[in-house]
Amino acid sequence: AKTGAAHAKAPPGAIERTVFPDPTKAQGVGVGVDDGGYGFRSQFETEVRWRFGTKTTESSWSMTPLEKSQGIITPSGLHYERHHGGIATIDPTKHMLYIHGMVDEAKKFNMQDIRRFPFMSRICFLECSGNGLTEWIKPTLKTVQGTHGLTSTSEWTGVPLSTLLNEVGVKSGGKWLLAEGGDAAVMTRSIPLEKAMADCFLAYGQNGEAIRPEQGYPLRLVVPGYEGNMCIKWIRRIEISDTPFMTREETSKYTDLMPDGSALQFSFTMEAKSVITYPSGEMLLQRPGFYEITGLAWSGKGLVKKVEVSVDSGKNWREAKLHGPILPMCHTRFSIPWEWDGKEAILQSRCTDETGYVQPTIKELVAQRGTNGPLASIYHLNGIQSWKVAATGEVSNVHHY
Amino acid sequence: AKTGAAHAKAPPGAIERTVFPDPTKAQGVGVGVDDGGYGFRSQFETEVRWRFGTKTTESSWSMTPLEKSQGIITPSGLHYERHHGGIATIDPTKHMLYIHGMVDEAKKFNMQDIRRFPFMSRICFLECSGNGLTEWIKPTLKTVQGTHGLTSTSEWTGVPLSTLLNEVGVKSGGKWLLAEGGDAAVMTRSIPLEKAMADCFLAYGQNGEAIRPEQGYPLRLVVPGYEGNMCIKWIRRIEISDTPFMTREETSKYTDLMPDGSALQFSFTMEAKSVITYPSGEMLLQRPGFYEITGLAWSGKGLVKKVEVSVDSGKNWREAKLHGPILPMCHTRFSIPWEWDGKEAILQSRCTDETGYVQPTIKELVAQRGTNGPLASIYHLNGIQSWKVAATGEVSNVHHY
Amino acid sequence: GGAVADNHGKKFGFGHTATPEELSQFVSPLPDGRGLPKGSGTVMQGEKVYTQHCLACHGANLEGGIGDRLTGGRSTLVNNDPTKAPVKTVESYWPYATTLFDYIKRSMPFTQPGSLSNDDVYAVSAYILHKANIVDANAELNQDNLAKVDMPNKNGFKPAGR
Amino acid sequence: GGAVADNHGKKFGFGHTATPEELSQFVSPLPDGRGLPKGSGTVMQGEKVYTQHCLACHGANLEGGIGDRLTGGRSTLVNNDPTKAPVKTVESYWPYATTLFDYIKRSMPFTQPGSLSNDDVYAVSAYILHKANIVDANAELNQDNLAKVDMPNKNGFKPAGR
Ligand code: HEC
Ligand code: HEC
Ligand SMILES: [Ca+2]
Ligand SMILES: [Ca+2]
Ligand SMILES: [Ca+2]
Ligand SMILES: [Ca+2]
Ligand SMILES: [Ca+2]
Ligand SMILES: [Ca+2]
Ligand SMILES: [Co+2]
Ligand SMILES: [Co+2]
């Protein structure tokens, strides 16, 4: 890549180039002249991941600017992050994956070994189950990046976990496996063996190149449709057992405390959800007239079957167009035309997945799980999002049931 | 983005980070600490676009490192390039698209206008019709990046051209349109109106963000399945006419000179093609045994229906697995298992598309079009590629019919 | 084509056998105590470890700081008051003592993860559990008795079924 | 959902009318000469333009350099000898003189595209066509006669049908 000077004035991900008054009258930048053969985005584009202000930057998260999203693929540079010990920097020639426990033969695989197996690719979403945690009690963050930005979609490539488990031979009685990361948090989660065999895979590729460092380079477990935290990054070890390991991330965290004091554990599935990304919080509609409302819908249970949109506070719902490709456990782009009459309006979207599950209101979720105090019912907020369009055209985050 | 120091030692597209002996024993890099909120690839990844050595860098091309490709999406930073006047740097707030000629009302649209229309997204390939031009007479370039790297796949988002044409109202008798770029080459191509109305679109998005500068930021015409040169970048003007404009790029260039001295013009469609990306030229198979052969197949006429692979110089063909999603006019990933016995082998792949068209051998193409001297039959080489695996495991580019 | 690759019905034989010695670097106890490494530590030893390695972030009274609060909060879990937060700590919320050992062993101290000996981890676990009013001041925890520690919220969890 | 967006059966009315004045900045002649801008230039004037703006890249004898060879090559097109390249030039290959005007006007000189007046472009086109033995030494080309220039390979092209 180019060194400092070229980057200095440009936004992240870009390099500064000369802007000529008439670009047809002066030669542009030659091939490979300033990018080293790996291109940058335009210097006129500025959206970035936004870090939530946790106490440390190493245990923190950053959110995808969904208000700028187009189609279904998230640019790898804008994929949301959640780390508990920072981004590990791992030399792939030294990385090793161990698989042991209740197996016929404990084995270790280096990255070369792993790449020799038959591979698979899958375009699917990841979502942190903490996505929306600020929104339980009242509308809090102002943009869709803040309310929903802990979900992103990539094309992941890797090895089916079933292939590797077949390689070591899971002993009868093996029911759970521990996935362990090679980062400073040595992050661990227990995964049901049944899910592991069904569709989990170890990804070394993301959007056509090596998986990005902050997504677990060189190897990440992908658990399609389940909470993002289970998709262990920088994975270095899998241990098979007869019971779950009851790690900190599946007891202290990622459990759902109910008003009666009991807590739901292993709430794995990211249930059907949708959100309007345009228009959304902090935008300004400049005039009444035609708008193509658009957003994303997804379900950890499979295909998005239907997205309905209301522009009148949930009184009437119209079915939105689903843009292809429509893939299971993947962001699906929807849109619907809207003639804005210039009066205050509440915009909402509601997703139905192939199981018939309908995205609930936040009120319905609160009725089931309680608010349980600020940030106590933290995870799995998949309620209907409401955006208010004021008569001025200003769009804001509201709660409206 | 970070300034010079961080980039200095890292490959293009990466930043240099400290590698600790044991990444579980030291905190990793905090969220947003060194990337400005737009992530980089790993410093251990090095593949880049390769510029073909033309006389100027401004009229030149660079090729996608397909040997490293995974899945179907090409990372935007590695998408192939072909410019005739360098990469234009265009301020999107100043960019304008004019549509005029045989229309009811000549109009101009700024980027805000364009973004207000209903949009569409489509994952599809682009391919320069010069892809493979060095390979007509004898195997020339050594890697699949050189032989086939002028094709890439992205998710493009934009406005259907039909929407804009409907807006200006095409007069009866209008049959062709000129698309004109806003770069230093002011690149022009004539597009049949029928194609324009069928599925062309003006893309402002690529893989979930703004289209990259070298792909035509802020706006590019996409002509699905047709030669890449028609997908006018930095598009600033469309003029409707009753005849083609006979621009330099559809007469002097992008025509196919036949041995009898006549030339085929408007050879638009990128016909069915495939190539094995692994193993491919310059790779080394370290030992006999199992290999998952993989590659890409595509057709400008629609869906890839079948890919067959031969490992014995075309004597026997086995049907490869097609990985999803399989989309029309889009790269389709295929793979097939192979037990290499350690003896010399010729690997080939052959694509059949939904129209029943079967990818020809290079010999068959030469029989039709002639070799016509070095680089004379330049375009539309979609013949079967042959890779020789030597007994040493070395893989090389060969011609084998 | 399905999303999951076909293994062509066979083992590939890639990779190598992992030796018990290599595997001994890993620690991940189960809630019943299987997998706990040998070692032991007392509350008093743990106080030293805590003061030296933990206090800066978790507070002199385990009340939290840069790191989470570790004690207190019993009786706050039953709650549906949107103005009050339940206090979820090792004391009030964690169902298994093995999780405490496991997590400290792998992730703490935050800036020097994996730096403590097993004895130190048993000790600081004992200290935290003592300050949480779960074990006595003279308790010594080890691979055999850690899983038997009676955690207040051990029956607090049930499978979500979703 | 199909790949093409639905326009919901109506005009949106976005954008603005483009005025003839705005459109006058664009030049894209058709092969029959419609769309050629007013202007004219002689071979002799063209020689000056060529020497000053083109010669450095296309050569004193139009034999090419950094830029393409522009003349010669007639009779090389019929060819299936893999050791010989047909010589495709303005002279031997280009079917329409309007293309020459158009391309020079939009793209040349390579490093100062769009810098020549219409008269200069007519002139340098005339010069190139003269050196290509297509027009006389005393030819003057303009918006009315350019399309009538009889290009040697005007019948050389047929639609590929693919
Ligand atoms: C430099 C700061 C720091 C130091 C020193 C530190 N911690 Fe922590 N601790 C943290 C942070 C930050 C977290 C939360 C990490 C996360 O959630 O990603 C944490 C979390 C914990 C938790 C989990 C609490 C819960 O409710 O889930 C325990 C237990 C813990 N630390 C114990 C210790 C012990 C024992 C030590 C010393 C041996 C220690 N910590 C040293 C910062 C620190
Ligand atoms: C600085 C170098 C340079 C100068 C000066 C230059 N050209 Fe060119 N010319 C080129 C290059 C390079 C190309 C090929 C561009 C491409 O194919 O992308 C070219 C292409 C052409 C072509 C097309 C040839 C073909 O076979 O397709 C014509 C005609 C042409 N130039 C005419 C001119 C004229 C007339 C001038 C002066 C008014 C001029 N050029 C000045 C470099 C130059
Ligand atoms: Ca943008
Ligand atoms: Ca809301
Ligand atoms: Ca790579
Ligand atoms: Ca070949
Ligand atoms: Ca806590
Ligand atoms: Ca030429
Ligand atoms: Co959960
Ligand atoms: Co063609």
Short mmCIF file of N, CA and C in Angstrom, two decimals, chain A residues 97-103 107 161 164-165 168 170 174-182 185-194 196 200 202 221 223 229-251 266 268, chain C residues 23 25-31 34-35 98-99 102-103 105-106:
data_model
loop_
_atom_site.label_atom_id
_atom_site.label_comp_id
_atom_site.label_asym_id
_atom_site.label_seq_id
_atom_site.Cartn_x
_atom_site.Cartn_y
_atom_site.Cartn_z
N LEU A 97 -5.02 -26.17 14.53
CA LEU A 97 -6.32 -26.50 15.11
C LEU A 97 -6.25 -27.91 15.70
N TYR A 98 -6.51 -28.01 17.00
CA TYR A 98 -6.54 -29.31 17.68
C TYR A 98 -7.99 -29.77 17.81
N ILE A 99 -8.21 -31.06 17.58
CA ILE A 99 -9.54 -31.63 17.86
C ILE A 99 -9.32 -32.87 18.73
N HIS A 100 -9.96 -32.88 19.90
CA HIS A 100 -9.71 -33.96 20.85
C HIS A 100 -10.92 -34.16 21.75
N GLY A 101 -10.73 -34.87 22.86
CA GLY A 101 -11.86 -35.17 23.75
C GLY A 101 -12.42 -36.53 23.39
N MET A 102 -13.73 -36.62 23.30
CA MET A 102 -14.37 -37.91 23.01
C MET A 102 -14.28 -38.25 21.52
N VAL A 103 -13.05 -38.54 21.11
CA VAL A 103 -12.81 -38.88 19.71
C VAL A 103 -11.97 -40.15 19.62
N LYS A 107 -6.44 -35.18 16.92
CA LYS A 107 -5.60 -34.75 15.80
C LYS A 107 -5.33 -33.25 15.83
N LEU A 161 -17.47 -28.56 9.31
CA LEU A 161 -17.00 -29.13 10.57
C LEU A 161 -17.22 -30.64 10.57
N LEU A 164 -14.23 -32.57 9.43
CA LEU A 164 -13.15 -32.71 10.41
C LEU A 164 -13.55 -33.65 11.54
N LEU A 165 -14.81 -33.58 11.94
CA LEU A 165 -15.26 -34.48 13.01
C LEU A 165 -15.23 -35.93 12.53
N VAL A 168 -11.65 -37.26 12.88
CA VAL A 168 -11.19 -37.71 14.21
C VAL A 168 -12.08 -38.81 14.77
N VAL A 170 -15.98 -39.07 16.16
CA VAL A 170 -16.59 -38.74 17.46
C VAL A 170 -17.08 -40.02 18.12
N GLY A 174 -20.68 -38.60 22.69
CA GLY A 174 -20.26 -37.21 22.45
C GLY A 174 -21.46 -36.38 22.04
N LYS A 175 -21.74 -35.31 22.75
CA LYS A 175 -22.95 -34.53 22.46
C LYS A 175 -22.69 -33.04 22.27
N TRP A 176 -21.61 -32.55 22.84
CA TRP A 176 -21.31 -31.13 22.75
C TRP A 176 -19.85 -30.95 22.35
N LEU A 177 -19.58 -29.83 21.75
CA LEU A 177 -18.18 -29.56 21.57
C LEU A 177 -17.85 -28.14 21.99
N LEU A 178 -16.65 -28.01 22.51
CA LEU A 178 -16.14 -26.73 22.90
C LEU A 178 -15.32 -26.18 21.74
N ALA A 179 -15.61 -24.94 21.37
CA ALA A 179 -14.79 -24.27 20.37
C ALA A 179 -14.01 -23.19 21.10
N GLU A 180 -12.70 -23.17 20.88
CA GLU A 180 -11.83 -22.26 21.63
C GLU A 180 -11.02 -21.39 20.69
N GLY A 181 -11.00 -20.09 20.94
CA GLY A 181 -10.26 -19.16 20.12
C GLY A 181 -8.81 -19.03 20.53
N GLY A 182 -8.00 -18.58 19.60
CA GLY A 182 -6.57 -18.37 19.86
C GLY A 182 -6.24 -16.92 20.13
N ALA A 185 -8.55 -13.47 24.70
CA ALA A 185 -9.68 -13.87 25.55
C ALA A 185 -9.79 -15.39 25.60
N VAL A 186 -9.08 -16.05 24.72
CA VAL A 186 -9.22 -17.52 24.56
C VAL A 186 -10.70 -17.87 24.65
N MET A 187 -11.47 -17.16 23.86
CA MET A 187 -12.93 -17.25 23.85
C MET A 187 -13.41 -18.68 23.66
N THR A 188 -14.39 -19.09 24.46
CA THR A 188 -14.93 -20.45 24.34
C THR A 188 -16.45 -20.45 24.34
N ARG A 189 -17.01 -21.31 23.54
CA ARG A 189 -18.44 -21.60 23.56
C ARG A 189 -18.68 -23.09 23.32
N SER A 190 -19.76 -23.59 23.92
CA SER A 190 -20.19 -24.99 23.70
C SER A 190 -21.19 -25.03 22.56
N ILE A 191 -20.98 -25.95 21.64
CA ILE A 191 -21.85 -26.07 20.46
C ILE A 191 -22.46 -27.47 20.48
N PRO A 192 -23.77 -27.58 20.29
CA PRO A 192 -24.37 -28.92 20.24
C PRO A 192 -23.79 -29.71 19.05
N LEU A 193 -23.44 -30.95 19.28
CA LEU A 193 -22.84 -31.76 18.22
C LEU A 193 -23.77 -31.85 17.00
N GLU A 194 -25.07 -31.91 17.28
CA GLU A 194 -26.03 -32.03 16.18
C GLU A 194 -25.92 -30.83 15.22
N ALA A 196 -23.29 -28.91 14.98
CA ALA A 196 -21.94 -28.98 14.40
C ALA A 196 -21.94 -29.85 13.15
N CYS A 200 -22.34 -26.44 10.52
CA CYS A 200 -21.24 -25.57 10.92
C CYS A 200 -20.05 -25.77 9.99
N LEU A 202 -15.72 -24.32 9.21
CA LEU A 202 -14.55 -23.54 9.62
C LEU A 202 -14.14 -22.70 8.44
N LEU A 221 -14.89 -20.40 13.24
CA LEU A 221 -16.06 -21.26 13.20
C LEU A 221 -17.27 -20.44 12.79
N VAL A 223 -21.36 -20.72 12.65
CA VAL A 223 -22.51 -21.49 13.14
C VAL A 223 -23.74 -20.81 12.56
N ASN A 229 -21.59 -14.78 18.72
CA ASN A 229 -20.56 -15.12 19.70
C ASN A 229 -20.11 -16.58 19.61
N MET A 230 -20.98 -17.44 19.09
CA MET A 230 -20.63 -18.87 18.95
C MET A 230 -19.67 -19.10 17.79
N CYS A 231 -19.61 -18.15 16.90
CA CYS A 231 -18.75 -18.28 15.72
C CYS A 231 -17.33 -17.92 16.13
N ILE A 232 -16.70 -18.82 16.85
CA ILE A 232 -15.41 -18.55 17.51
C ILE A 232 -14.36 -18.17 16.47
N LYS A 233 -13.73 -17.03 16.74
CA LYS A 233 -12.71 -16.50 15.84
C LYS A 233 -11.35 -17.04 16.23
N TRP A 234 -10.42 -17.00 15.28
CA TRP A 234 -9.05 -17.45 15.53
C TRP A 234 -9.06 -18.85 16.16
N ILE A 235 -9.98 -19.70 15.72
CA ILE A 235 -10.23 -20.97 16.41
C ILE A 235 -8.98 -21.85 16.41
N ARG A 236 -8.64 -22.37 17.58
CA ARG A 236 -7.44 -23.19 17.69
C ARG A 236 -7.71 -24.57 18.25
N ARG A 237 -8.95 -24.78 18.78
CA ARG A 237 -9.17 -26.05 19.46
C ARG A 237 -10.65 -26.38 19.50
N ILE A 238 -10.93 -27.68 19.35
CA ILE A 238 -12.29 -28.21 19.51
C ILE A 238 -12.18 -29.43 20.41
N GLU A 239 -13.00 -29.44 21.46
CA GLU A 239 -12.98 -30.59 22.37
C GLU A 239 -14.38 -31.17 22.45
N ILE A 240 -14.49 -32.47 22.25
CA ILE A 240 -15.82 -33.09 22.28
C ILE A 240 -16.09 -33.66 23.68
N SER A 241 -17.32 -33.45 24.12
CA SER A 241 -17.70 -33.85 25.47
C SER A 241 -19.13 -34.38 25.47
N ASP A 242 -19.54 -34.90 26.63
CA ASP A 242 -20.92 -35.37 26.75
C ASP A 242 -21.86 -34.29 27.29
N THR A 243 -21.30 -33.23 27.84
CA THR A 243 -22.13 -32.14 28.37
C THR A 243 -21.56 -30.80 27.90
N PRO A 244 -22.36 -29.75 28.00
CA PRO A 244 -21.79 -28.43 27.70
C PRO A 244 -20.74 -28.05 28.73
N PHE A 245 -19.85 -27.16 28.35
CA PHE A 245 -18.73 -26.79 29.23
C PHE A 245 -19.10 -25.69 30.20
N MET A 246 -20.22 -25.06 30.00
CA MET A 246 -20.67 -23.99 30.89
C MET A 246 -19.60 -22.91 31.05
N THR A 247 -19.16 -22.40 29.90
CA THR A 247 -18.14 -21.36 29.93
C THR A 247 -18.76 -20.03 30.38
N ARG A 248 -17.90 -19.09 30.67
CA ARG A 248 -18.37 -17.77 31.11
C ARG A 248 -19.30 -17.14 30.08
N GLU A 249 -19.03 -17.38 28.79
CA GLU A 249 -19.83 -16.73 27.76
C GLU A 249 -21.18 -17.40 27.54
N GLU A 250 -21.43 -18.50 28.21
CA GLU A 250 -22.76 -19.10 28.09
C GLU A 250 -23.44 -19.19 29.45
N THR A 251 -22.86 -18.52 30.45
CA THR A 251 -23.50 -18.46 31.78
C THR A 251 -23.60 -16.98 32.19
N PHE A 266 -28.50 -21.03 26.48
CA PHE A 266 -28.44 -21.64 25.14
C PHE A 266 -29.57 -21.14 24.25
N PHE A 268 -29.83 -19.97 21.32
CA PHE A 268 -28.87 -19.94 20.22
C PHE A 268 -29.37 -19.18 18.99
N LEU C 23 -1.74 -31.76 24.13
CA LEU C 23 -3.10 -31.42 24.59
C LEU C 23 -3.08 -30.92 26.03
N GLN C 25 -1.55 -28.59 27.25
CA GLN C 25 -1.51 -27.12 27.35
C GLN C 25 -2.91 -26.52 27.50
N PHE C 26 -3.93 -27.34 27.18
CA PHE C 26 -5.31 -26.79 27.17
C PHE C 26 -6.04 -27.13 28.47
N VAL C 27 -6.82 -26.18 28.94
CA VAL C 27 -7.63 -26.38 30.14
C VAL C 27 -9.05 -25.97 29.84
N SER C 28 -10.01 -26.88 30.04
CA SER C 28 -11.41 -26.49 29.90
C SER C 28 -12.26 -27.45 30.73
N PRO C 29 -12.33 -27.16 32.03
CA PRO C 29 -13.06 -28.04 32.94
C PRO C 29 -14.55 -28.08 32.63
N LEU C 30 -15.15 -29.21 32.91
CA LEU C 30 -16.60 -29.34 32.82
C LEU C 30 -17.20 -28.97 34.17
N PRO C 31 -18.49 -28.67 34.23
CA PRO C 31 -19.10 -28.23 35.48
C PRO C 31 -19.01 -29.28 36.59
N ARG C 34 -14.56 -32.58 35.88
CA ARG C 34 -13.66 -33.27 34.96
C ARG C 34 -12.86 -32.23 34.18
N GLY C 35 -11.61 -32.49 34.00
CA GLY C 35 -10.80 -31.57 33.20
C GLY C 35 -10.12 -30.49 34.01
N THR C 98 -16.63 -23.96 38.54
CA THR C 98 -15.63 -24.36 37.53
C THR C 98 -15.48 -23.27 36.46
N THR C 99 -16.57 -22.58 36.19
CA THR C 99 -16.54 -21.52 35.18
C THR C 99 -15.58 -20.41 35.63
N ASP C 102 -12.07 -21.58 35.15
CA ASP C 102 -11.82 -21.65 33.70
C ASP C 102 -11.60 -20.26 33.10
N TYR C 103 -12.48 -19.34 33.46
CA TYR C 103 -12.41 -18.03 32.83
C TYR C 103 -11.17 -17.25 33.27
N LYS C 105 -8.43 -18.53 34.36
CA LYS C 105 -7.28 -19.23 33.78
C LYS C 105 -7.02 -18.80 32.33
N ARG C 106 -8.07 -18.69 31.55
CA ARG C 106 -7.86 -18.38 30.13
C ARG C 106 -7.78 -16.89 29.82
#
